[in-house]
Coordinates of N, CA, C and O in Angstrom, one line a residue:
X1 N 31.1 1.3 13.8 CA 31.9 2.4 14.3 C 31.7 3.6 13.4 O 31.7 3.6 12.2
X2 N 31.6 4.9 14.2 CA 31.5 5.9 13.1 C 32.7 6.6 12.9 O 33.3 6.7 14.0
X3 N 33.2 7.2 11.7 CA 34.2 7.9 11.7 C 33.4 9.1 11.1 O 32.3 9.4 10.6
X4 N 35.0 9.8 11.4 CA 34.7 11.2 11.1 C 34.5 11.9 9.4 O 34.9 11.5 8.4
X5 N 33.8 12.9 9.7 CA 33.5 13.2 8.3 C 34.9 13.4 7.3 O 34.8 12.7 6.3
X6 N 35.9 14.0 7.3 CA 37.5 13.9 7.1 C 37.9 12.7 6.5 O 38.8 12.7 5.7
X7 N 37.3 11.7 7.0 CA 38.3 10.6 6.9 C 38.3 10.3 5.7 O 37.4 10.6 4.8
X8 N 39.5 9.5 5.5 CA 39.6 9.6 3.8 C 39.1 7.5 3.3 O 39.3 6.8 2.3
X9 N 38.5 7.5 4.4 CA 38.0 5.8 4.7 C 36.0 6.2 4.0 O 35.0 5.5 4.0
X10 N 36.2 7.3 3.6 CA 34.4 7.2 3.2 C 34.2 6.6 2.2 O 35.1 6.3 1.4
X11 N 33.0 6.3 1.9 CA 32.7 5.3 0.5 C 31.9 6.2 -0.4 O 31.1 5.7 -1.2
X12 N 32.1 7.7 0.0 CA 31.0 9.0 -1.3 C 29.7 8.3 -1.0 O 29.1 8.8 -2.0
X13 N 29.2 7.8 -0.7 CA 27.1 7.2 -0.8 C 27.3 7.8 0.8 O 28.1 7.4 1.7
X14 N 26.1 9.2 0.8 CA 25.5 10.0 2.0 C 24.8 8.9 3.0 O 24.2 7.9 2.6
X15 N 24.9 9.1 3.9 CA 23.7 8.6 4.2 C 22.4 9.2 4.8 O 22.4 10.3 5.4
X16 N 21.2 8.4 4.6 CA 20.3 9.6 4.6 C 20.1 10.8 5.8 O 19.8 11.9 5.6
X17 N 20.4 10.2 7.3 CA 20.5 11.0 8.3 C 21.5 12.1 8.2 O 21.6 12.7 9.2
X18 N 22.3 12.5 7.3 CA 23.3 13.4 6.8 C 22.3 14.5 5.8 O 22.4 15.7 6.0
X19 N 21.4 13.9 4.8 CA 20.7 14.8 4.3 C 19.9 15.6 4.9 O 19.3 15.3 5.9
X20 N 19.8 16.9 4.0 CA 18.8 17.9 5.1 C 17.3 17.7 4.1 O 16.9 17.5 2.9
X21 N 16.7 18.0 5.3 CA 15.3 17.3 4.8 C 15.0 18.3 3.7 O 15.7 19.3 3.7
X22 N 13.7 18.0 2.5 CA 13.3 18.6 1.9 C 11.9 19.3 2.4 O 10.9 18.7 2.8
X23 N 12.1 20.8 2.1 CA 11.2 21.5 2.5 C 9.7 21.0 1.8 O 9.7 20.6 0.6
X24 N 8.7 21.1 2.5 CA 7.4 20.8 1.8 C 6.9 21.6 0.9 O 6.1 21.0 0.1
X25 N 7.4 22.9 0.8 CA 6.6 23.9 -0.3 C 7.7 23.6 -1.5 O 7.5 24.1 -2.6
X26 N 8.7 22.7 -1.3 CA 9.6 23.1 -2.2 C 9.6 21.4 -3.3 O 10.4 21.2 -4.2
X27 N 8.4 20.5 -3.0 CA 8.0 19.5 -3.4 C 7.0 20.2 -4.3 O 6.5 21.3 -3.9
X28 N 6.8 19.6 -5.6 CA 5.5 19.3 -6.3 C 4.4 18.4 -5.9 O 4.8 17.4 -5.3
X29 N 3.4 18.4 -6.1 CA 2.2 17.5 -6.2 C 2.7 16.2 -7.1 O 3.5 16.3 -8.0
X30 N 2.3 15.4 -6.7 CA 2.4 14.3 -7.5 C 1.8 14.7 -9.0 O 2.5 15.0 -9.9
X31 N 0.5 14.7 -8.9 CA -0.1 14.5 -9.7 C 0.8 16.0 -11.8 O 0.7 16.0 -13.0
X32 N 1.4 16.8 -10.8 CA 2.2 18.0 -11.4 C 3.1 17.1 -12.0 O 3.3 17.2 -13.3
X33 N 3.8 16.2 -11.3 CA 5.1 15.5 -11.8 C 4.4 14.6 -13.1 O 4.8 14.6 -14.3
X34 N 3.5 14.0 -12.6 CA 2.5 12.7 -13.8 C 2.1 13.3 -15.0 O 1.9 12.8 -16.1
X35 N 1.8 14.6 -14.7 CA 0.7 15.0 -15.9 C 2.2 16.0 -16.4 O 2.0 16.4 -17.6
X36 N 3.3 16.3 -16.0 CA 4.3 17.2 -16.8 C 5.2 16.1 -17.7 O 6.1 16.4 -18.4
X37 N 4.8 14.9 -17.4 CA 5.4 13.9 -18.2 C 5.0 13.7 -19.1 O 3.7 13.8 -19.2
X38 N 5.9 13.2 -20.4 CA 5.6 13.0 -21.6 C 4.7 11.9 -21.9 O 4.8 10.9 -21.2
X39 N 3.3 12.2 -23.1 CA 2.7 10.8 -23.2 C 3.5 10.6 -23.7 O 4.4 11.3 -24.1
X40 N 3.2 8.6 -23.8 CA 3.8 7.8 -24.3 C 2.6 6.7 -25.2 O 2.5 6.5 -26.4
X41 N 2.3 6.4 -24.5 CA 1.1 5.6 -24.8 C -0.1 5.6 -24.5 O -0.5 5.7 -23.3
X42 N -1.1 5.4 -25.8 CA -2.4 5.2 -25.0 C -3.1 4.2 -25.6 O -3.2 3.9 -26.8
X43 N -3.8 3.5 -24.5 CA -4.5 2.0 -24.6 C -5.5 2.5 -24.6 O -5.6 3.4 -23.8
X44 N -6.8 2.3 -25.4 CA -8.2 2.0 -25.4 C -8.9 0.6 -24.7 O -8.2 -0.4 -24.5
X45 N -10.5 0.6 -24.2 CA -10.4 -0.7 -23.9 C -10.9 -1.8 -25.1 O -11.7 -1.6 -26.0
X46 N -10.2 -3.0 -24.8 CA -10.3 -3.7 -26.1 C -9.2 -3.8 -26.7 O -9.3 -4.5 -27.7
X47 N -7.7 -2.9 -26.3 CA -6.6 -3.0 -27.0 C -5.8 -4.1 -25.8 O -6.2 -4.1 -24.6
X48 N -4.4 -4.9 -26.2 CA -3.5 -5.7 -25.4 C -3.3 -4.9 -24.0 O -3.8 -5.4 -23.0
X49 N -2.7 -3.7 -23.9 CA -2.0 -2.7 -23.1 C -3.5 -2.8 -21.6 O -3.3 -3.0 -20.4
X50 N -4.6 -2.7 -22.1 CA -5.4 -2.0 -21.4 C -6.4 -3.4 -20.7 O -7.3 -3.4 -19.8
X51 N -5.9 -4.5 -21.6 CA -6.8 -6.0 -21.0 C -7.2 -5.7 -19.3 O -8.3 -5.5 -18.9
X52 N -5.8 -6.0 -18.1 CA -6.1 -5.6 -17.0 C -7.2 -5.0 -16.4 O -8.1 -5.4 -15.6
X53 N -6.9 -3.7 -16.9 CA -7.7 -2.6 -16.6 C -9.1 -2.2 -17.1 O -9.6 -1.1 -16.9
X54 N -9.7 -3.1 -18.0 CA -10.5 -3.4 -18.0 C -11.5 -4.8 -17.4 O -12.6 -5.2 -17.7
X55 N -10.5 -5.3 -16.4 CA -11.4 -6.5 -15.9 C -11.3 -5.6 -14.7 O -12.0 -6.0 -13.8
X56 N -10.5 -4.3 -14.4 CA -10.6 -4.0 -13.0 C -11.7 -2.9 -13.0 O -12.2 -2.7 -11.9
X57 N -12.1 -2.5 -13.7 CA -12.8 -1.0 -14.1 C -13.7 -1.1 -14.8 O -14.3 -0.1 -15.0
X58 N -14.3 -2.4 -15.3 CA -15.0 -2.8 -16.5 C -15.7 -1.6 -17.8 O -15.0 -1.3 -18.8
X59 N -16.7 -1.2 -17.8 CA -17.6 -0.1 -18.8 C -16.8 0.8 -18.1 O -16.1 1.6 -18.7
X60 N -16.9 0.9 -17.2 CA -16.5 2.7 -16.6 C -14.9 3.5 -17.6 O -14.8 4.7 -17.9
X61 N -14.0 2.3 -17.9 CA -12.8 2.8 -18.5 C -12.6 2.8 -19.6 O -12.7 1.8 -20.4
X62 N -12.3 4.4 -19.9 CA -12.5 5.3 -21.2 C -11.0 5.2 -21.6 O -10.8 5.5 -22.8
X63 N -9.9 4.8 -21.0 CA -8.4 5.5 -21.4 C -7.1 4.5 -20.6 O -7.4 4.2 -19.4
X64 N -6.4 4.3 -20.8 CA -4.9 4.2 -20.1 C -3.8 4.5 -20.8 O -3.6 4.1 -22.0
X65 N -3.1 5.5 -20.0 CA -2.0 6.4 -20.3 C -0.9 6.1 -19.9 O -1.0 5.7 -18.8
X66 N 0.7 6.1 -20.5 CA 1.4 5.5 -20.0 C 2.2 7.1 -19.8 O 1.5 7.9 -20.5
X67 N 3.1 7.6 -19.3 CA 3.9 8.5 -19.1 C 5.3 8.3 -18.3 O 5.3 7.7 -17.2
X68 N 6.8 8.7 -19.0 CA 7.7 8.6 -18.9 C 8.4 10.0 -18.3 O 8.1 11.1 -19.0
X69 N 9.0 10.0 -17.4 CA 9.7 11.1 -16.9 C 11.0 11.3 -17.3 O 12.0 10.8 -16.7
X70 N 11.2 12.2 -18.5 CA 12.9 12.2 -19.3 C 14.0 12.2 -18.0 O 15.0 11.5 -18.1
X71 N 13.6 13.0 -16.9 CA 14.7 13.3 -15.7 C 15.0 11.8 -15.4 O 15.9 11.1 -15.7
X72 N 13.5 11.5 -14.1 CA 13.8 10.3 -13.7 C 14.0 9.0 -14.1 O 14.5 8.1 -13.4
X73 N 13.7 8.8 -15.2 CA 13.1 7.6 -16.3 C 11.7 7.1 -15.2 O 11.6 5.9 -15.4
X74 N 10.9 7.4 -14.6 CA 10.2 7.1 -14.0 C 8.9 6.5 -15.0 O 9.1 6.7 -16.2
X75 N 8.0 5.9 -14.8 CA 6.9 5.4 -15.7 C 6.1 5.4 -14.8 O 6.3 4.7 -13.7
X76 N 4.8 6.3 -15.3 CA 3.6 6.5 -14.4 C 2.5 5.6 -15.3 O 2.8 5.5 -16.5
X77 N 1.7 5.1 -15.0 CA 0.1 4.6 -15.3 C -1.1 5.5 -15.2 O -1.3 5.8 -14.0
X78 N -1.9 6.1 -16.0 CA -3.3 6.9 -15.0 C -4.2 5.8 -16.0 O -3.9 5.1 -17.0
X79 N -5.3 6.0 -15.3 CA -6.3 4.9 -15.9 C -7.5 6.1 -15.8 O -7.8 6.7 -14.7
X80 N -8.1 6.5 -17.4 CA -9.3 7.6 -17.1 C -10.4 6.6 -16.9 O -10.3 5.4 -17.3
X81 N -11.5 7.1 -16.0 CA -12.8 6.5 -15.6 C -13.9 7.7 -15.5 O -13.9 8.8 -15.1
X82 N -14.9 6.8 -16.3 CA -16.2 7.8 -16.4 C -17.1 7.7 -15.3 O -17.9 6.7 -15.1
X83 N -16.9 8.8 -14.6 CA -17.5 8.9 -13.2 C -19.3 9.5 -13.5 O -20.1 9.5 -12.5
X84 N -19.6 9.8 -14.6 CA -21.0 9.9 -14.2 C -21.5 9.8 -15.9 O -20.8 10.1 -16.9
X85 N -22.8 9.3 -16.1 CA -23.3 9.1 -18.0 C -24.7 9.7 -17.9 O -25.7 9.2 -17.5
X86 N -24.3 11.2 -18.5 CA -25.6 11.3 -19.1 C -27.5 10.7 -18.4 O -28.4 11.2 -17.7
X87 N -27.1 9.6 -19.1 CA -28.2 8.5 -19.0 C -28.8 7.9 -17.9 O -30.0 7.5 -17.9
X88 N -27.6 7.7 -16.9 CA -27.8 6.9 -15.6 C -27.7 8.1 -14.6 O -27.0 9.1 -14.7
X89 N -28.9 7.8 -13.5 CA -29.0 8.3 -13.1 C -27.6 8.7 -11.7 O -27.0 7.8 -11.2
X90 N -27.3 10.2 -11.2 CA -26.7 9.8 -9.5 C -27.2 8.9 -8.7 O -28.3 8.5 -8.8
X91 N -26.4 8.5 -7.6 CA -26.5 7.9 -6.9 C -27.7 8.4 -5.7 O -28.5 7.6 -5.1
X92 N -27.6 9.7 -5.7 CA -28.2 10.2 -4.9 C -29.5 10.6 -5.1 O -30.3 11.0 -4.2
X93 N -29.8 10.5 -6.9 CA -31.2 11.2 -6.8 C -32.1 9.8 -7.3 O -33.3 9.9 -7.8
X94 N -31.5 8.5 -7.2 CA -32.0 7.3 -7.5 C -33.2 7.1 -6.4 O -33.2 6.7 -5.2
X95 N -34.3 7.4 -7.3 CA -35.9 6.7 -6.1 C -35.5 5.7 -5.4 O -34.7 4.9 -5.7
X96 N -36.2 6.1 -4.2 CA -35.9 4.7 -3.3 C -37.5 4.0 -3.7 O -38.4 4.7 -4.2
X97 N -37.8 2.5 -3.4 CA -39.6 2.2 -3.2 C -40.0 3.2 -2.2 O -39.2 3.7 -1.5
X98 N -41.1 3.5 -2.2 CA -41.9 3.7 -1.2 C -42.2 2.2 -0.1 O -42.5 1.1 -0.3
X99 N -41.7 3.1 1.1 CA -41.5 1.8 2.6 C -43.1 1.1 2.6 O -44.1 1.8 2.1
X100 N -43.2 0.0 3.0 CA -44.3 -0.2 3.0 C -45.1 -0.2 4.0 O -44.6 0.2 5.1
X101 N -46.1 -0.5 3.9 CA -47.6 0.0 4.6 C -47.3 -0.2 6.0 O -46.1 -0.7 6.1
X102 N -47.6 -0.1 6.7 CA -47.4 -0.3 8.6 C -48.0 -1.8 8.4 O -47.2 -2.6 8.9
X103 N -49.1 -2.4 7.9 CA -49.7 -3.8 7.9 C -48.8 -4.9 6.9 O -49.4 -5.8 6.3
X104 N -47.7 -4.7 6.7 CA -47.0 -5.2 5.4 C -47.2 -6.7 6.1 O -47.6 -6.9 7.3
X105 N -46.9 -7.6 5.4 CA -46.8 -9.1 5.5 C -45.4 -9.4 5.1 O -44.7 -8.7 4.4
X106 N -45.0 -11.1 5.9 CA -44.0 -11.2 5.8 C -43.6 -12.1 4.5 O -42.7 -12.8 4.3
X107 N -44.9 -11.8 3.8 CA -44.3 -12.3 2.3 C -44.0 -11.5 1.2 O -43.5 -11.9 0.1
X108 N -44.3 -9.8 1.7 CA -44.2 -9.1 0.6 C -42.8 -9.0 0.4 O -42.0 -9.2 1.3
X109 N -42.4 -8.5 -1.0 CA -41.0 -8.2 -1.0 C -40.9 -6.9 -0.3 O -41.8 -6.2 -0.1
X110 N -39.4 -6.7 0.1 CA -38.5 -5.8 0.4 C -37.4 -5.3 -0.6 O -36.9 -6.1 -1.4
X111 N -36.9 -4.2 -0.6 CA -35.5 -4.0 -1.2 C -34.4 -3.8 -0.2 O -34.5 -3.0 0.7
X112 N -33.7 -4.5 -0.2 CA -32.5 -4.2 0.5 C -31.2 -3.6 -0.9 O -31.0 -3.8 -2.1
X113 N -30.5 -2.6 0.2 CA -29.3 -2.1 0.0 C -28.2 -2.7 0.1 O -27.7 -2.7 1.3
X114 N -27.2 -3.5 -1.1 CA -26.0 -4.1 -0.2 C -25.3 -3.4 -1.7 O -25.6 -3.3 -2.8
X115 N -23.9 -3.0 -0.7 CA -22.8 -2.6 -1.9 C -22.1 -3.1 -2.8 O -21.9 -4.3 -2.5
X116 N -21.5 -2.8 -3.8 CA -21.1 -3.6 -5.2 C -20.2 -4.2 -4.8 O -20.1 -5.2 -5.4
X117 N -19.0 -4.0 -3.6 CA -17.9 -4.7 -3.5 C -18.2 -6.0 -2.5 O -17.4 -6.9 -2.3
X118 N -19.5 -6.0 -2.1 CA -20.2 -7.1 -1.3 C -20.3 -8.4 -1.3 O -21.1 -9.0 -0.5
X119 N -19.6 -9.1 -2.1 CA -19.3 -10.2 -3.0 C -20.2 -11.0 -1.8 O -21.4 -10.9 -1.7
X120 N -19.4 -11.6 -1.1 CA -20.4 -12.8 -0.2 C -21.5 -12.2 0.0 O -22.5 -12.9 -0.3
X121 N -21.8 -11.5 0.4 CA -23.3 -10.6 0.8 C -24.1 -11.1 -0.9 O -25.1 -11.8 -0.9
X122 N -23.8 -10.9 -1.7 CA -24.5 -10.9 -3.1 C -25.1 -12.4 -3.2 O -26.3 -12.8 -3.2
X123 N -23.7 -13.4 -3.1 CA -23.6 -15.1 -2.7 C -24.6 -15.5 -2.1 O -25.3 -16.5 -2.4
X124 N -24.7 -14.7 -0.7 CA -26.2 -15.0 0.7 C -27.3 -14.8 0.1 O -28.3 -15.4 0.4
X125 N -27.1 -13.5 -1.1 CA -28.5 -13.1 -1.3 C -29.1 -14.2 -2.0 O -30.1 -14.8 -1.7
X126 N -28.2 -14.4 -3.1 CA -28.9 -15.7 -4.4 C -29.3 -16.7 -3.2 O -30.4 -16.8 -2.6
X127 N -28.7 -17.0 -3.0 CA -28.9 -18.3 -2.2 C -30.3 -18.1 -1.4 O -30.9 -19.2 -1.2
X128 N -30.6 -17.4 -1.0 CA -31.6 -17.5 -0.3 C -32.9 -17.1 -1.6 O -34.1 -17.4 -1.5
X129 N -32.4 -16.6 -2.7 CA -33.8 -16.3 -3.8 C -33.7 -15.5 -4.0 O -34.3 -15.3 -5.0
X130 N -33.1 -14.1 -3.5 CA -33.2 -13.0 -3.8 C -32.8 -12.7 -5.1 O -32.1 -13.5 -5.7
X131 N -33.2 -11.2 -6.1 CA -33.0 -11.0 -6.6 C -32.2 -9.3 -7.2 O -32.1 -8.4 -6.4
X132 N -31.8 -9.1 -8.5 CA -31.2 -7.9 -8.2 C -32.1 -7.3 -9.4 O -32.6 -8.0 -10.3
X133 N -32.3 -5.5 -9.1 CA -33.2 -4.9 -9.6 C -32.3 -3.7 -10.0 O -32.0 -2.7 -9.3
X134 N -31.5 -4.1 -11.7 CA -30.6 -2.8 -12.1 C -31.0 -1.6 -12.3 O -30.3 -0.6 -12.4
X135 N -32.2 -1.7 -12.4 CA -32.8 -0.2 -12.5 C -32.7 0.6 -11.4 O -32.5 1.8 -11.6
X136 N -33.0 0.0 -9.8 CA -32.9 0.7 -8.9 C -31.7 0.5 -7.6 O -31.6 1.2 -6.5
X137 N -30.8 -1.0 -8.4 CA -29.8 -0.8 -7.9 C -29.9 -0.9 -6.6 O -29.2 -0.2 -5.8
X138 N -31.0 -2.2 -5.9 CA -31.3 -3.2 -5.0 C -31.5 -4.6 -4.9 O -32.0 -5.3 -5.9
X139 N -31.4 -4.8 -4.3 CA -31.8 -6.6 -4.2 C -33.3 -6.5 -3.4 O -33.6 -5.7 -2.6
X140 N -34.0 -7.6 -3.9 CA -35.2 -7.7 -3.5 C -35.4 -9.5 -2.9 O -34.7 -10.5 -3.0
X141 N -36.5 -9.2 -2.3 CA -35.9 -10.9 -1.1 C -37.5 -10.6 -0.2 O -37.8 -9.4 -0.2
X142 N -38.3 -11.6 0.4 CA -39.4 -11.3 0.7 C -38.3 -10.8 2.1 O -37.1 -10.8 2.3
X143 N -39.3 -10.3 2.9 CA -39.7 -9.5 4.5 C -38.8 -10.7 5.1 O -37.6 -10.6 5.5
X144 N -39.6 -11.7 5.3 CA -39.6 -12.9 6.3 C -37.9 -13.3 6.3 O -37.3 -13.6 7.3
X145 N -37.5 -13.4 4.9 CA -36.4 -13.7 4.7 C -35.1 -12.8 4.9 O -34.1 -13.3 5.4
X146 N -35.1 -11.8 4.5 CA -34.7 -10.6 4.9 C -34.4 -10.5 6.5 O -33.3 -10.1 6.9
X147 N -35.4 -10.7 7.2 CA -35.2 -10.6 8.8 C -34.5 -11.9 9.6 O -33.8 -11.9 10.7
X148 N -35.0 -13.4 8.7 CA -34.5 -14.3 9.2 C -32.7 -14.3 8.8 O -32.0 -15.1 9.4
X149 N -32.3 -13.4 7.9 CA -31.0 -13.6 7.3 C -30.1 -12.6 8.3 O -28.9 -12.8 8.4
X150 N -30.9 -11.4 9.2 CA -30.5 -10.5 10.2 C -30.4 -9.3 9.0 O -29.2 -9.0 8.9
X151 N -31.4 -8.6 8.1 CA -30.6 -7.6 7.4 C -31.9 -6.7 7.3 O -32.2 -6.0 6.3
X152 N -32.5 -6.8 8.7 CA -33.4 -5.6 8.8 C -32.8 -4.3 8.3 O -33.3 -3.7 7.4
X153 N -31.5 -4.0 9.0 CA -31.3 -2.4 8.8 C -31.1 -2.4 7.6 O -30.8 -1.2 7.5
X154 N -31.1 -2.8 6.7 CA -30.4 -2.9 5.2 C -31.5 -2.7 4.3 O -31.4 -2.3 3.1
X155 N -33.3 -3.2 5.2 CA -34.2 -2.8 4.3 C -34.6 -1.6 4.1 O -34.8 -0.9 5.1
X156 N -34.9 -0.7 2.7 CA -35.1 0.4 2.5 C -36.6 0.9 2.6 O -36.9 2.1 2.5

């Protein structure tokens, strides 16, 4: 039953359809609120704090940051990641093989493309013999096999 606003039966806790919405421009960015918070801690990898996040992020993770919000008591996480090294090449300017000849045979190798989060795809490949090539960041597997497995499109 609802009663009226007056009534002296209220329990003070709003409820939210009584609140007026908050304007959009009048929000921060998240990321404003995270980064205006105090550090607190920082984990390297190789220290207790940052174990996790090193099995999730492996070489890539340079940092974990812990941050406390004095207002909200809120506690944020950021995990820094090294998105590109010097050394290794982009993704994008990585040689592909040169495709092979129009007379190719169905013993020569191929490279196929399968992605890092591919787990069973990786599983199919061993299993059938294939191999992986870190330099160019393919699996290699003859022709014959490749096509018997259905992963034509995948050859580069």
């Amino acid at each position: 039953m609802h009663q009226p606003a007056d009534s002296s039966l209220t329990t003070g806790v709003e409820q939210a359809h009584d609140l007026p919405a908050p304007h959009v421009a009048d929000q921060r960015p998240v990321h404003e609120s995270v980064l205006s918070a105090p550090l607190m801690e920082t984990w390297l990898p190789g220290q207790p704090g940052a174990a996790a996040w090193v099995r999730q992020h492996g070489d890539r993770l340079v940092a974990v940051r812990v941050r406390i919000d004095p207002r909200s008591g809120q506690r944020y996480t950021t995990v820094e990641l090294l998105a590109e090294h010097p050394d290794e090449p982009l993704a994008a300017a990585v040689q592909r093989p040169e495709p092979p000849a129009s007379g190719a045979g169905a013993d020569d190798l191929v490279s196929l493309k399968v992605g890092l989060a591919e787990r069973q795809m990786h599983r199919k490949l061993k299993a059938a013999g294939a191999t992986y090539d870190e330099g160019t960041r393919v699996w290699r597997l003859r022709r014959s096999q490749a096509i018997a497995l259905g992963l034509q499109g995948r050859i580069l």
